[in-house]
JSON list of C-alpha atoms in Angstrom, two decimals:
[
{"chain": "A", "resi": 1, "resn": "MET", "atom": "CA", "xyz": [138.50, 86.82, 101.89]},
{"chain": "A", "resi": 2, "resn": "ALA", "atom": "CA", "xyz": [140.91, 84.37, 103.53]},
{"chain": "A", "resi": 3, "resn": "PRO", "atom": "CA", "xyz": [142.28, 81.55, 101.38]},
{"chain": "A", "resi": 4, "resn": "LYS", "atom": "CA", "xyz": [140.79, 78.12, 102.06]},
{"chain": "A", "resi": 5, "resn": "LYS", "atom": "CA", "xyz": [143.01, 75.38, 103.35]},
{"chain": "A", "resi": 6, "resn": "ILE", "atom": "CA", "xyz": [143.25, 72.32, 101.21]},
{"chain": "A", "resi": 7, "resn": "GLY", "atom": "CA", "xyz": [141.68, 69.28, 102.86]},
{"chain": "A", "resi": 8, "resn": "ALA", "atom": "CA", "xyz": [139.88, 71.25, 105.60]},
{"chain": "A", "resi": 9, "resn": "GLY", "atom": "CA", "xyz": [136.56, 69.61, 104.79]},
{"chain": "A", "resi": 10, "resn": "LYS", "atom": "CA", "xyz": [138.02, 66.14, 105.16]},
{"chain": "A", "resi": 11, "resn": "SER", "atom": "CA", "xyz": [139.42, 66.81, 108.63]},
{"chain": "A", "resi": 12, "resn": "ASN", "atom": "CA", "xyz": [136.05, 68.15, 109.86]},
{"chain": "A", "resi": 13, "resn": "LYS", "atom": "CA", "xyz": [134.31, 64.97, 108.71]},
{"chain": "A", "resi": 14, "resn": "ARG", "atom": "CA", "xyz": [136.98, 62.85, 110.28]},
{"chain": "A", "resi": 15, "resn": "ASP", "atom": "CA", "xyz": [136.77, 64.82, 113.56]},
{"chain": "A", "resi": 16, "resn": "SER", "atom": "CA", "xyz": [132.98, 64.46, 113.72]},
{"chain": "A", "resi": 17, "resn": "SER", "atom": "CA", "xyz": [133.16, 60.74, 113.06]},
{"chain": "A", "resi": 18, "resn": "ILE", "atom": "CA", "xyz": [135.82, 60.33, 115.75]},
{"chain": "A", "resi": 19, "resn": "LEU", "atom": "CA", "xyz": [133.65, 62.28, 118.21]},
{"chain": "A", "resi": 20, "resn": "ALA", "atom": "CA", "xyz": [130.64, 60.18, 117.22]},
{"chain": "A", "resi": 21, "resn": "LYS", "atom": "CA", "xyz": [132.60, 56.98, 117.78]},
{"chain": "A", "resi": 22, "resn": "ILE", "atom": "CA", "xyz": [133.83, 58.19, 121.17]},
{"chain": "A", "resi": 23, "resn": "SER", "atom": "CA", "xyz": [130.42, 59.41, 122.35]},
{"chain": "A", "resi": 24, "resn": "ASN", "atom": "CA", "xyz": [128.80, 56.14, 121.23]},
{"chain": "A", "resi": 25, "resn": "SER", "atom": "CA", "xyz": [131.46, 53.92, 122.78]},
{"chain": "A", "resi": 26, "resn": "GLU", "atom": "CA", "xyz": [130.70, 51.46, 125.56]},
{"chain": "A", "resi": 27, "resn": "ILE", "atom": "CA", "xyz": [132.98, 53.15, 128.11]},
{"chain": "A", "resi": 28, "resn": "VAL", "atom": "CA", "xyz": [131.18, 56.48, 127.67]},
{"chain": "A", "resi": 29, "resn": "SER", "atom": "CA", "xyz": [127.82, 54.72, 128.06]},
{"chain": "A", "resi": 30, "resn": "GLN", "atom": "CA", "xyz": [129.03, 53.08, 131.27]},
{"chain": "A", "resi": 31, "resn": "GLY", "atom": "CA", "xyz": [130.26, 56.44, 132.54]},
{"chain": "A", "resi": 32, "resn": "ARG", "atom": "CA", "xyz": [126.89, 58.03, 131.83]},
{"chain": "A", "resi": 33, "resn": "ARG", "atom": "CA", "xyz": [125.08, 55.21, 133.62]},
{"chain": "A", "resi": 34, "resn": "ALA", "atom": "CA", "xyz": [127.42, 55.53, 136.60]},
{"chain": "A", "resi": 35, "resn": "ALA", "atom": "CA", "xyz": [126.86, 59.29, 136.73]},
{"chain": "A", "resi": 36, "resn": "CYS", "atom": "CA", "xyz": [123.08, 58.85, 136.56]},
{"chain": "A", "resi": 37, "resn": "ASP", "atom": "CA", "xyz": [123.21, 56.23, 139.30]},
{"chain": "A", "resi": 38, "resn": "ALA", "atom": "CA", "xyz": [125.31, 58.55, 141.48]},
{"chain": "A", "resi": 39, "resn": "VAL", "atom": "CA", "xyz": [122.82, 61.38, 140.99]},
{"chain": "A", "resi": 40, "resn": "TYR", "atom": "CA", "xyz": [119.91, 59.06, 141.84]},
{"chain": "A", "resi": 41, "resn": "VAL", "atom": "CA", "xyz": [121.58, 57.83, 145.04]},
{"chain": "A", "resi": 42, "resn": "SER", "atom": "CA", "xyz": [122.55, 61.40, 146.02]},
{"chain": "A", "resi": 43, "resn": "LYS", "atom": "CA", "xyz": [118.98, 62.60, 145.59]},
{"chain": "A", "resi": 44, "resn": "LYS", "atom": "CA", "xyz": [117.64, 59.75, 147.71]},
{"chain": "A", "resi": 45, "resn": "LEU", "atom": "CA", "xyz": [120.28, 60.41, 150.39]},
{"chain": "A", "resi": 46, "resn": "LEU", "atom": "CA", "xyz": [119.45, 64.12, 150.51]},
{"chain": "A", "resi": 47, "resn": "TRP", "atom": "CA", "xyz": [115.74, 63.37, 150.68]},
{"chain": "A", "resi": 48, "resn": "SER", "atom": "CA", "xyz": [116.25, 60.90, 153.53]},
{"chain": "A", "resi": 49, "resn": "THR", "atom": "CA", "xyz": [118.55, 63.29, 155.37]},
{"chain": "A", "resi": 50, "resn": "GLY", "atom": "CA", "xyz": [116.01, 66.10, 155.10]},
{"chain": "A", "resi": 51, "resn": "LYS", "atom": "CA", "xyz": [113.25, 63.81, 156.27]},
{"chain": "A", "resi": 52, "resn": "ALA", "atom": "CA", "xyz": [115.33, 62.67, 159.26]},
{"chain": "A", "resi": 53, "resn": "ALA", "atom": "CA", "xyz": [116.17, 66.29, 160.14]},
{"chain": "A", "resi": 54, "resn": "TRP", "atom": "CA", "xyz": [112.49, 67.21, 160.02]},
{"chain": "A", "resi": 55, "resn": "ILE", "atom": "CA", "xyz": [111.59, 64.28, 162.29]},
{"chain": "A", "resi": 56, "resn": "ALA", "atom": "CA", "xyz": [114.36, 65.18, 164.75]},
{"chain": "A", "resi": 57, "resn": "GLY", "atom": "CA", "xyz": [113.31, 68.83, 164.84]},
{"chain": "A", "resi": 58, "resn": "THR", "atom": "CA", "xyz": [109.65, 67.98, 165.32]},
{"chain": "A", "resi": 59, "resn": "THR", "atom": "CA", "xyz": [110.50, 65.51, 168.08]},
{"chain": "A", "resi": 60, "resn": "PHE", "atom": "CA", "xyz": [112.62, 68.16, 169.81]},
{"chain": "A", "resi": 61, "resn": "LEU", "atom": "CA", "xyz": [109.73, 70.62, 169.71]},
{"chain": "A", "resi": 62, "resn": "ILE", "atom": "CA", "xyz": [107.26, 68.08, 171.03]},
{"chain": "A", "resi": 63, "resn": "LEU", "atom": "CA", "xyz": [109.53, 66.99, 173.90]},
{"chain": "A", "resi": 64, "resn": "ALA", "atom": "CA", "xyz": [111.44, 70.15, 174.82]},
{"chain": "A", "resi": 65, "resn": "VAL", "atom": "CA", "xyz": [108.88, 72.94, 174.55]},
{"chain": "A", "resi": 66, "resn": "PRO", "atom": "CA", "xyz": [106.65, 71.70, 177.41]},
{"chain": "A", "resi": 67, "resn": "LEU", "atom": "CA", "xyz": [109.75, 71.39, 179.62]},
{"chain": "A", "resi": 68, "resn": "ILE", "atom": "CA", "xyz": [110.82, 74.93, 178.78]},
{"chain": "A", "resi": 69, "resn": "ILE", "atom": "CA", "xyz": [107.32, 76.25, 179.51]},
{"chain": "A", "resi": 70, "resn": "GLU", "atom": "CA", "xyz": [107.31, 74.41, 182.85]},
{"chain": "A", "resi": 71, "resn": "MET", "atom": "CA", "xyz": [110.72, 75.87, 183.76]},
{"chain": "A", "resi": 72, "resn": "GLU", "atom": "CA", "xyz": [109.50, 79.38, 182.93]},
{"chain": "A", "resi": 73, "resn": "ARG", "atom": "CA", "xyz": [106.39, 78.90, 185.09]},
{"chain": "A", "resi": 74, "resn": "GLU", "atom": "CA", "xyz": [108.51, 77.71, 187.99]},
{"chain": "A", "resi": 75, "resn": "GLN", "atom": "CA", "xyz": [110.81, 80.72, 187.61]},
{"chain": "A", "resi": 76, "resn": "GLN", "atom": "CA", "xyz": [107.82, 83.06, 187.59]},
{"chain": "A", "resi": 77, "resn": "LEU", "atom": "CA", "xyz": [106.42, 81.43, 190.74]},
{"chain": "A", "resi": 78, "resn": "ASN", "atom": "CA", "xyz": [109.77, 81.76, 192.50]},
{"chain": "A", "resi": 79, "resn": "GLU", "atom": "CA", "xyz": [109.96, 85.45, 191.59]},
{"chain": "A", "resi": 80, "resn": "LEU", "atom": "CA", "xyz": [106.38, 85.99, 192.79]},
{"chain": "A", "resi": 81, "resn": "GLU", "atom": "CA", "xyz": [107.12, 84.28, 196.14]},
{"chain": "A", "resi": 82, "resn": "PHE", "atom": "CA", "xyz": [110.24, 86.40, 196.54]},
{"chain": "A", "resi": 83, "resn": "GLN", "atom": "CA", "xyz": [108.28, 89.62, 195.84]},
{"chain": "A", "resi": 84, "resn": "GLN", "atom": "CA", "xyz": [105.53, 88.65, 198.28]},
{"chain": "A", "resi": 85, "resn": "ALA", "atom": "CA", "xyz": [108.04, 87.75, 200.98]},
{"chain": "A", "resi": 86, "resn": "SER", "atom": "CA", "xyz": [109.85, 91.06, 200.59]},
{"chain": "A", "resi": 87, "resn": "LEU", "atom": "CA", "xyz": [106.57, 93.01, 200.70]},
{"chain": "A", "resi": 88, "resn": "LEU", "atom": "CA", "xyz": [105.44, 91.22, 203.88]},
{"chain": "A", "resi": 89, "resn": "GLY", "atom": "CA", "xyz": [108.77, 91.82, 205.54]},
{"chain": "A", "resi": 90, "resn": "THR", "atom": "CA", "xyz": [109.68, 88.18, 206.00]},
{"chain": "A", "resi": 91, "resn": "PRO", "atom": "CA", "xyz": [113.09, 87.03, 204.88]},
{"chain": "A", "resi": 92, "resn": "PRO", "atom": "CA", "xyz": [113.24, 85.43, 201.45]},
{"chain": "A", "resi": 93, "resn": "PRO", "atom": "CA", "xyz": [113.10, 81.58, 201.40]},
{"chain": "A", "resi": 94, "resn": "GLY", "atom": "CA", "xyz": [116.85, 81.08, 200.91]},
{"chain": "A", "resi": 95, "resn": "ALA", "atom": "CA", "xyz": [118.07, 83.76, 203.33]},
{"chain": "A", "resi": 96, "resn": "LEU", "atom": "CA", "xyz": [117.90, 81.68, 206.57]},
{"chain": "A", "resi": 97, "resn": "LYS", "atom": "CA", "xyz": [120.73, 79.34, 205.63]}
]
């Protein structure tokens, strides 16, 4: 068994009381409040950012998808006209330029 140091119990009590004083001090309390406030603001900012991203994405889908569908229809009609013109033997619409 290792020999005990003289006065070791006193230093542990003194250390715990110093830690208690530090953790209960006003500056530590202010730091904790500041950290909690920063977390609260960060959460609200992330929530708002996510909400804005969802609104932007939804708006894009509502506005852009019908345009894309219309462009695809127009492309299909142009291809159909080109196929019909080539089957009938007439020159394609852009070939007379």
